[in-house]
XYZ file of C-alpha atoms in Angstrom:
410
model
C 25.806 -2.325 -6.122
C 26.799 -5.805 -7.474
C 23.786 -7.338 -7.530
C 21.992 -4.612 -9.315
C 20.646 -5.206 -13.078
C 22.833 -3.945 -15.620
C 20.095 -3.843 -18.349
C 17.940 -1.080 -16.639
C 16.322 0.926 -19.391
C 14.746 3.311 -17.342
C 16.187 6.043 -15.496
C 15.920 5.612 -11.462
C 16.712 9.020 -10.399
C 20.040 10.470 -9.421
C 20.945 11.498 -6.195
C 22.015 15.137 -7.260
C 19.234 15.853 -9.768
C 16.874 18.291 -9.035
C 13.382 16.748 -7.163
C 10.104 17.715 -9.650
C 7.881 18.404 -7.007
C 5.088 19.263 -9.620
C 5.315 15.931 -11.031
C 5.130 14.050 -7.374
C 2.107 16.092 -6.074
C 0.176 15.300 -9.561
C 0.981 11.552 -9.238
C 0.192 11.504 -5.430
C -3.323 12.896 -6.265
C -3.371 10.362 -8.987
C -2.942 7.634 -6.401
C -5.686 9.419 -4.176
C -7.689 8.647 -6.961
C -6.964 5.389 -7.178
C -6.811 4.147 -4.053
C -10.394 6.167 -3.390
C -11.473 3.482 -6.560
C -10.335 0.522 -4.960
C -11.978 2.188 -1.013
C -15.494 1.720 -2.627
C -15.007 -2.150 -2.412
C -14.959 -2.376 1.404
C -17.343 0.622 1.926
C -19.626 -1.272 0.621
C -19.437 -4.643 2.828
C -22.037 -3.045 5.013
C -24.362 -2.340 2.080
C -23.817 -5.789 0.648
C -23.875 -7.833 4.002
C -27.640 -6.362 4.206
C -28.722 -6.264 0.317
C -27.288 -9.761 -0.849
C -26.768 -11.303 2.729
C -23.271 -11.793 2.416
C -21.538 -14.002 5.075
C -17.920 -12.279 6.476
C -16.638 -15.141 4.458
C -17.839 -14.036 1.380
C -17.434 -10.405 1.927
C -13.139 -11.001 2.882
C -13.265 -13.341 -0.366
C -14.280 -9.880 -2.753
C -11.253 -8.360 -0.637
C -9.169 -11.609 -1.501
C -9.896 -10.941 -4.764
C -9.511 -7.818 -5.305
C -6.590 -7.841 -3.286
C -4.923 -10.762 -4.616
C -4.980 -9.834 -8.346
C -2.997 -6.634 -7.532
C -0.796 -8.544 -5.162
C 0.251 -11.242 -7.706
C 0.889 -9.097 -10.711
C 2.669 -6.185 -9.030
C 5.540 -7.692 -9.045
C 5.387 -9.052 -12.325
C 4.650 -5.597 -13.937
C 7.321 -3.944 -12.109
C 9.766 -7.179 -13.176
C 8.849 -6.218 -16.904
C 8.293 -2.714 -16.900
C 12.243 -2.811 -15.182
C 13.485 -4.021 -18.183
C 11.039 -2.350 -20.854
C 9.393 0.773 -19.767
C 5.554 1.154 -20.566
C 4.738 4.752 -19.725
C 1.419 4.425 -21.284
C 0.279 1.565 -19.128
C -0.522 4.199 -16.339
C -3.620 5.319 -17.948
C -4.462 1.622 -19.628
C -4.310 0.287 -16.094
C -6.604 3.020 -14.506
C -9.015 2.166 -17.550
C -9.365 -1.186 -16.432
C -10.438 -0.043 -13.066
C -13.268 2.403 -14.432
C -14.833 -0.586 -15.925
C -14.512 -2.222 -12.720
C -16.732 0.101 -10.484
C -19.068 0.286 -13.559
C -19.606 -3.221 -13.223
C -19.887 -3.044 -9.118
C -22.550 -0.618 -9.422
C -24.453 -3.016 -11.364
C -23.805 -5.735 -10.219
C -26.872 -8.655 -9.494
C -25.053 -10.782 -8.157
C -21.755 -11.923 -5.412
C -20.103 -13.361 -8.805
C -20.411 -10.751 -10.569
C -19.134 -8.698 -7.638
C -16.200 -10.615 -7.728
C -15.471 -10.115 -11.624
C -16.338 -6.128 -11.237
C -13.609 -6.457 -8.094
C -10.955 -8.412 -10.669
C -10.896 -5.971 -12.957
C -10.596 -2.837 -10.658
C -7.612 -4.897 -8.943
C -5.688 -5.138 -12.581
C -5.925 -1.567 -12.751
C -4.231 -1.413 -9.517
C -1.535 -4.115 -10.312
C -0.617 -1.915 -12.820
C -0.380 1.048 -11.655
C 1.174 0.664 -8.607
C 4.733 -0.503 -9.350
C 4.592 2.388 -12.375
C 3.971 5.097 -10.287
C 6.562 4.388 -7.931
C 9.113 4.251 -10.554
C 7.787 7.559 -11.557
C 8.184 8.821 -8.259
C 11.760 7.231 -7.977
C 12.498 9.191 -11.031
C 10.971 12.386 -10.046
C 12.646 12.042 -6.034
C 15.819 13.415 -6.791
C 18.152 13.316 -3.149
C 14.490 13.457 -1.269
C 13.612 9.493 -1.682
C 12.114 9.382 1.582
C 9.992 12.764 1.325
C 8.879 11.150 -2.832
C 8.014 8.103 -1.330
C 5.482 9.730 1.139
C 3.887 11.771 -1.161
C 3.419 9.533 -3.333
C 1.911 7.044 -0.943
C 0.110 9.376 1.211
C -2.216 9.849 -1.555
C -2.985 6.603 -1.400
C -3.425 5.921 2.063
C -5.553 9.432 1.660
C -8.016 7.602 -0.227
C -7.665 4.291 1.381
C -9.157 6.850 4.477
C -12.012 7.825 2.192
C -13.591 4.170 2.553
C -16.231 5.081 5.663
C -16.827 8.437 4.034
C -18.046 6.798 1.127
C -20.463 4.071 2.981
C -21.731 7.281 5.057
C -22.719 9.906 2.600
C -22.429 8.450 -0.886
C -23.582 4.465 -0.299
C -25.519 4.557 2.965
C -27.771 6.765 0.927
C -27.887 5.086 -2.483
C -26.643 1.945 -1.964
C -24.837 -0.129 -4.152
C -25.542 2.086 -7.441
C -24.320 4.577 -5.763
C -20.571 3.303 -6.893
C -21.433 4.421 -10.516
C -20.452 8.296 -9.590
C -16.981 7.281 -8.780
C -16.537 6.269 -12.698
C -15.859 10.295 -12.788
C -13.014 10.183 -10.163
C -11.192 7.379 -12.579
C -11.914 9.035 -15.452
C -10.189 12.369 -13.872
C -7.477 9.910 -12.697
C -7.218 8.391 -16.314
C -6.764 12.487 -17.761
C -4.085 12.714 -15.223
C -2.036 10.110 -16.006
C -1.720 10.881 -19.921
C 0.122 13.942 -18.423
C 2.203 12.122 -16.199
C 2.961 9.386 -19.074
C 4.036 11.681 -21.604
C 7.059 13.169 -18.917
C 7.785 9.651 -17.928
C 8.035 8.830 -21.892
C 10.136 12.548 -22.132
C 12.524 11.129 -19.718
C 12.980 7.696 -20.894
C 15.387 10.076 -23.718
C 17.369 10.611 -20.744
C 18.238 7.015 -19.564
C 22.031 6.086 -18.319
C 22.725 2.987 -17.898
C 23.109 1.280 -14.177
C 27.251 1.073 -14.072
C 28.665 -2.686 -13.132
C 30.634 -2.640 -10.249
C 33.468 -5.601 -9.723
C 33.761 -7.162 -6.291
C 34.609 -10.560 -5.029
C 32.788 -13.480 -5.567
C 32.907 -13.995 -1.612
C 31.705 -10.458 -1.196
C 28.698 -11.207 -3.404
C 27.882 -13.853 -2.001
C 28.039 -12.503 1.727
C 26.019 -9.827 0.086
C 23.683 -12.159 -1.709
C 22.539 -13.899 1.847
C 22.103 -10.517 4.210
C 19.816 -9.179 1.282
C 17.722 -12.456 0.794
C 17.237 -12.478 4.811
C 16.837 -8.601 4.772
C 13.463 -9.330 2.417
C 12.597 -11.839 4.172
C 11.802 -9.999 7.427
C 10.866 -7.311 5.147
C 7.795 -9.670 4.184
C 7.258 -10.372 7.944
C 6.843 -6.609 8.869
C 4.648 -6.342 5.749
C 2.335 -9.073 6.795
C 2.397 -7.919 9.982
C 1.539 -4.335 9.484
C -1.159 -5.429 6.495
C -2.858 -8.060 8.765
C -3.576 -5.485 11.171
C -4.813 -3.116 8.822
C -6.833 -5.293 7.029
C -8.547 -6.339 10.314
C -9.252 -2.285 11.485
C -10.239 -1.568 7.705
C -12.464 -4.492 7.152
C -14.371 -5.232 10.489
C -13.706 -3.034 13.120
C -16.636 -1.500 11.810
C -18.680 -4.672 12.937
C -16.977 -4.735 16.488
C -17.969 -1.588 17.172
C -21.623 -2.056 15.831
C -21.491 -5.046 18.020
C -19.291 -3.712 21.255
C -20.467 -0.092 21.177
C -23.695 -0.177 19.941
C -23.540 2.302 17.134
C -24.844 2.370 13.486
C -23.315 1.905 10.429
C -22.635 5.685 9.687
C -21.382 5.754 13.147
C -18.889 3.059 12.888
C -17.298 4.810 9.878
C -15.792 7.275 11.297
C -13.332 5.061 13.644
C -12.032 3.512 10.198
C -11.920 7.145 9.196
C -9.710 8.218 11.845
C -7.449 5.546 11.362
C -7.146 5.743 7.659
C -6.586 9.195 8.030
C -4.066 9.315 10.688
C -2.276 6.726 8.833
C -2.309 9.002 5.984
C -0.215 11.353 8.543
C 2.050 9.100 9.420
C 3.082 8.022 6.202
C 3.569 11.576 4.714
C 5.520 12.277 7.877
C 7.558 8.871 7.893
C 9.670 9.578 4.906
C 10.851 13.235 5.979
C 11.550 11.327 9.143
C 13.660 8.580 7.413
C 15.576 10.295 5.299
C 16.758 12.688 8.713
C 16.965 9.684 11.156
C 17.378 6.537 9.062
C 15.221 3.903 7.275
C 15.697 1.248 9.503
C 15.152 3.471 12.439
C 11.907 4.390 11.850
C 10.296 0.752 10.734
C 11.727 -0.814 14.387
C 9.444 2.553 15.785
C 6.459 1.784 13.589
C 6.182 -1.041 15.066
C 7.031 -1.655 17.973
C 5.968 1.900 19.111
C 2.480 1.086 18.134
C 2.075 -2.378 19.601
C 1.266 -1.068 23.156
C -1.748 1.062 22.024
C -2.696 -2.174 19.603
C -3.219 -4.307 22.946
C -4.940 -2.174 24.771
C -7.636 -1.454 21.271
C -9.956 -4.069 22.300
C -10.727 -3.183 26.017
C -10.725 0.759 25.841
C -14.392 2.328 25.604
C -15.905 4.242 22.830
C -14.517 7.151 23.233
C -10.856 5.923 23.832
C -11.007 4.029 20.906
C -10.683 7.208 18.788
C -7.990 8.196 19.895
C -6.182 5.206 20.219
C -6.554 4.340 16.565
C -5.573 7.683 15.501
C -2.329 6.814 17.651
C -2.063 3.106 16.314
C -2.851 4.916 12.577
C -0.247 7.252 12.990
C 2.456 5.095 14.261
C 1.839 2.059 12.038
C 1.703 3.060 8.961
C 4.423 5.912 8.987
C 6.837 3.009 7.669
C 4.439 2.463 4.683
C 6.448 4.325 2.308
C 10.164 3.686 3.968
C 9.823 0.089 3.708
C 9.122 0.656 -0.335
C 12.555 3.160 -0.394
C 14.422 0.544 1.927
C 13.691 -2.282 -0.359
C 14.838 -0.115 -3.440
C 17.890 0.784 -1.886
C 18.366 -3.045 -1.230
C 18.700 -3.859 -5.073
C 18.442 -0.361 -6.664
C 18.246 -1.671 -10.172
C 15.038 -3.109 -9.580
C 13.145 -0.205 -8.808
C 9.532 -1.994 -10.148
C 9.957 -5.017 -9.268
C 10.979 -4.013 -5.422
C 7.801 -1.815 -5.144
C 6.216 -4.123 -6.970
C 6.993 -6.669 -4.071
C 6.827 -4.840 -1.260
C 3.137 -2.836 -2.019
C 2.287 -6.187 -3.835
C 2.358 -8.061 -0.704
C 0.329 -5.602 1.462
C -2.418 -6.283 -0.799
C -1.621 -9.759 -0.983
C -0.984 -10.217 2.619
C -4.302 -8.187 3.610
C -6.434 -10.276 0.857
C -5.300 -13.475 2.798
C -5.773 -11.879 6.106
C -9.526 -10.641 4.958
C -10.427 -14.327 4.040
C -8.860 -15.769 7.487
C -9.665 -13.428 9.691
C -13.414 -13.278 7.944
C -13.455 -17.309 8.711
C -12.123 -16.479 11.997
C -14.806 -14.114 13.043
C -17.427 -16.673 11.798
C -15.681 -19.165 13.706
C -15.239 -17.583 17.153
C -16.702 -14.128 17.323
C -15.526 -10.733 16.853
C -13.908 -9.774 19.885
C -11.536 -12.944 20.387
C -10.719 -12.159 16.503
C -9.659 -8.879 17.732
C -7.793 -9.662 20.915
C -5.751 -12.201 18.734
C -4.631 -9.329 15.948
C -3.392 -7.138 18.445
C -0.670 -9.286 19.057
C 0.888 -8.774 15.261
C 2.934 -6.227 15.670
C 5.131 -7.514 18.466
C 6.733 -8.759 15.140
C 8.431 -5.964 14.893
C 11.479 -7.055 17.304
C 12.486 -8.358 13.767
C 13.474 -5.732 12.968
C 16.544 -5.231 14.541
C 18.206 -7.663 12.637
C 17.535 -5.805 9.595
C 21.284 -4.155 7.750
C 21.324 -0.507 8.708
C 21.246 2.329 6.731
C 25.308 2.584 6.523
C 25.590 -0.870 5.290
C 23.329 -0.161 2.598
C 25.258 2.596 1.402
C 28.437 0.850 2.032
C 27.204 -1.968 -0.370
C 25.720 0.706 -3.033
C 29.046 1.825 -3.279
């Protein structure tokens, strides 16, 4: 593609190499790990709201942060790692966040909170936009199927969060979060491994080859790709603002609607989280058979029903309509990371950087607004109001299809 860098150090894959499946399941448990880090900071919302009294204001500002720091540097670690690879930063950046939920598990104070939450949100900033490069390299022809195992670890322990708050934190409250210093360290033994074959194949590197076209081509080019991001950052705001409000309080509406306890409540974010988890290990298979593009409009838009009906089912319903919403929603996580790649394939970082930079980002934002909201109006309205989010999806269809990508990769 024209537009692709023609200084790319690192190798991004080719689409006839052989796929290291080894490598991809190691890193996917690697981002299980990870991601189960970063699921102690809203398991323990509950525990905080009740030890510190915490408003929902100040409990979706520790999610800003620790959100937001991983949002705004993803990109710019995946901008510079594009041009110099940092294999090594892997295990640096999953250091930072074992001194992160040391300091939330001692933490006296909602400051101090926030600091503990900074630090474990570097360690995600940096990892992120690494390990998909790593997976990118590792995906041979199966980008969509690399993607999703990648990712599904993550969502994996993203899904951990209530089973955290109900056996581990419920229990011993916020010092509880000091046993998970052994899952980074484990993380941190992992990645040395999968640094030294990322540094192995840096040997390998081929340059990204300059292709000529016209300057009206490029240019024609140049627009559909700028608006092609942009509704990419819709869908991802979309998609994250939703999550962000099931993940982060729909334990309190269904304390509040239901009448359950906190252990209780846990297990609908469970289901979600772990449904989602489904759908995103499933969504890349799916891609890569029926198209990228396909299956985002479907994510979407096939969920959005079940999303409007959420806040007047019962109980019981509930499960299985987030299991549904779970499944559906999120089985574009990983396809909108490969679709984005595909749209400038010699930024493989900084894409994935962008594109899992802004779900963080845009769920820190949403957990501050729709925190103020709640306070504001009350859970339920709050609720009703999100459900409406992915309607966005009709955006999608003006997205380039899957040919015209590889007609412009060409």
């Amino acid at each position: 593609m024209a537009l692709a860098s023609t200084n790319q150090q690192a190798p991004q894959g080719n689409q006839n190499s052989k796929t290291a499946y080894s490598i991809l399941f190691i890193l996917g448990l690697c981002h299980l790990l990870n991601d189960t880090l970063q699921s102690v900071v809203p398991a323990m919302f509950p525990i905080l709201e009740k030890s510190m009294g915490l408003s929902f204001t100040q409990l979706g500002l520790i999610a800003f942060a620790l959100n937001m720091v991983s949002s705004v540097m993803q990109p710019a670690v995946g901008w510079y790692t594009d041009k110099r690879p940092m294999p090594y930063a892997l295990p640096i950046g999953l250091s930072s966040s074992l001194l992160g939920i040391l300091g939330l598990a001692l933490a006296p104070s909602f400051w101090m909170i926030i600091i503990s939450v900074i630090f474990i949100g570097i360690g995600s900033a940096i990892f992120h936009p690494e390990g998909s490069r790593v997976t990118h390299m590792a995906a041979g022809h199966r980008r969509g199927l690399a993607q999703s195992i990648y990712q599904v670890g993550g969502n994996s322990g993203q899904a951990l969060a209530p089973v955290i708050t109900a056996l581990v934190l419920v229990p011993l409250g916020q010092f509880g979060a000091i046993w998970f210093t052994l899952v980074a360290g484990v993380a941190v033994i992992l990645l040395f491994y999968i640094a030294s074959w990322y540094a192995s194949r840096l040997s390998l590197k081929t340059p990204v080859k300059k292709t000529k076209i016209s300057t009206e081509n490029k240019v024609a080019h140049s627009k559909a790709i700028k608006l092609a991001l942009l509704i990419l950052v819709i869908i991802v705001f979309a998609r994250s603002w939703y999550g962000s409000a099931i993940s982060n309080f729909f334990t309190f509406f269904a304390m509040e609607s239901y009448g359950v306890t906190i252990a209780q409540a846990q297990i609908y974010i469970f289901v979600f989280l772990l449904l989602g988890a489904v759908g995103t290990f499933f969504g890349g298979p799916l891609a890569d058979r029926f198209g990228r593009r396909n299956v985002i409009v479907f994510s979407l838009l096939g969920s959005a029903p079940l999303t409007l009906a959420l806040p007047y089912v019962g109980p019981t319903i509930s499960f299985v309509v987030l299991a549904i919403i779970g499944l559906i929603l999120l089985s574009s996580f990983s396809v909108t990371v490969v679709y984005a790649q595909e749209l400038l394939p010699g930024k493989i970082g900084t894409m994935s950087g962008l594109i899992v930079g802004l779900a963080f980002g845009m769920g820190a934002i949403g957990s501050v607004a729709l925190g103020t909201l709640i306070d504001a109006v009350g859970l339920t309205p709050t609720m009703i109001s999100v459900s409406f989010l992915p309607l966005l999806g009709l955006l999608t269809f003006l997205l380039p299809s899957d040919e015209q990508l590889r007609e412009w990769n060409e």
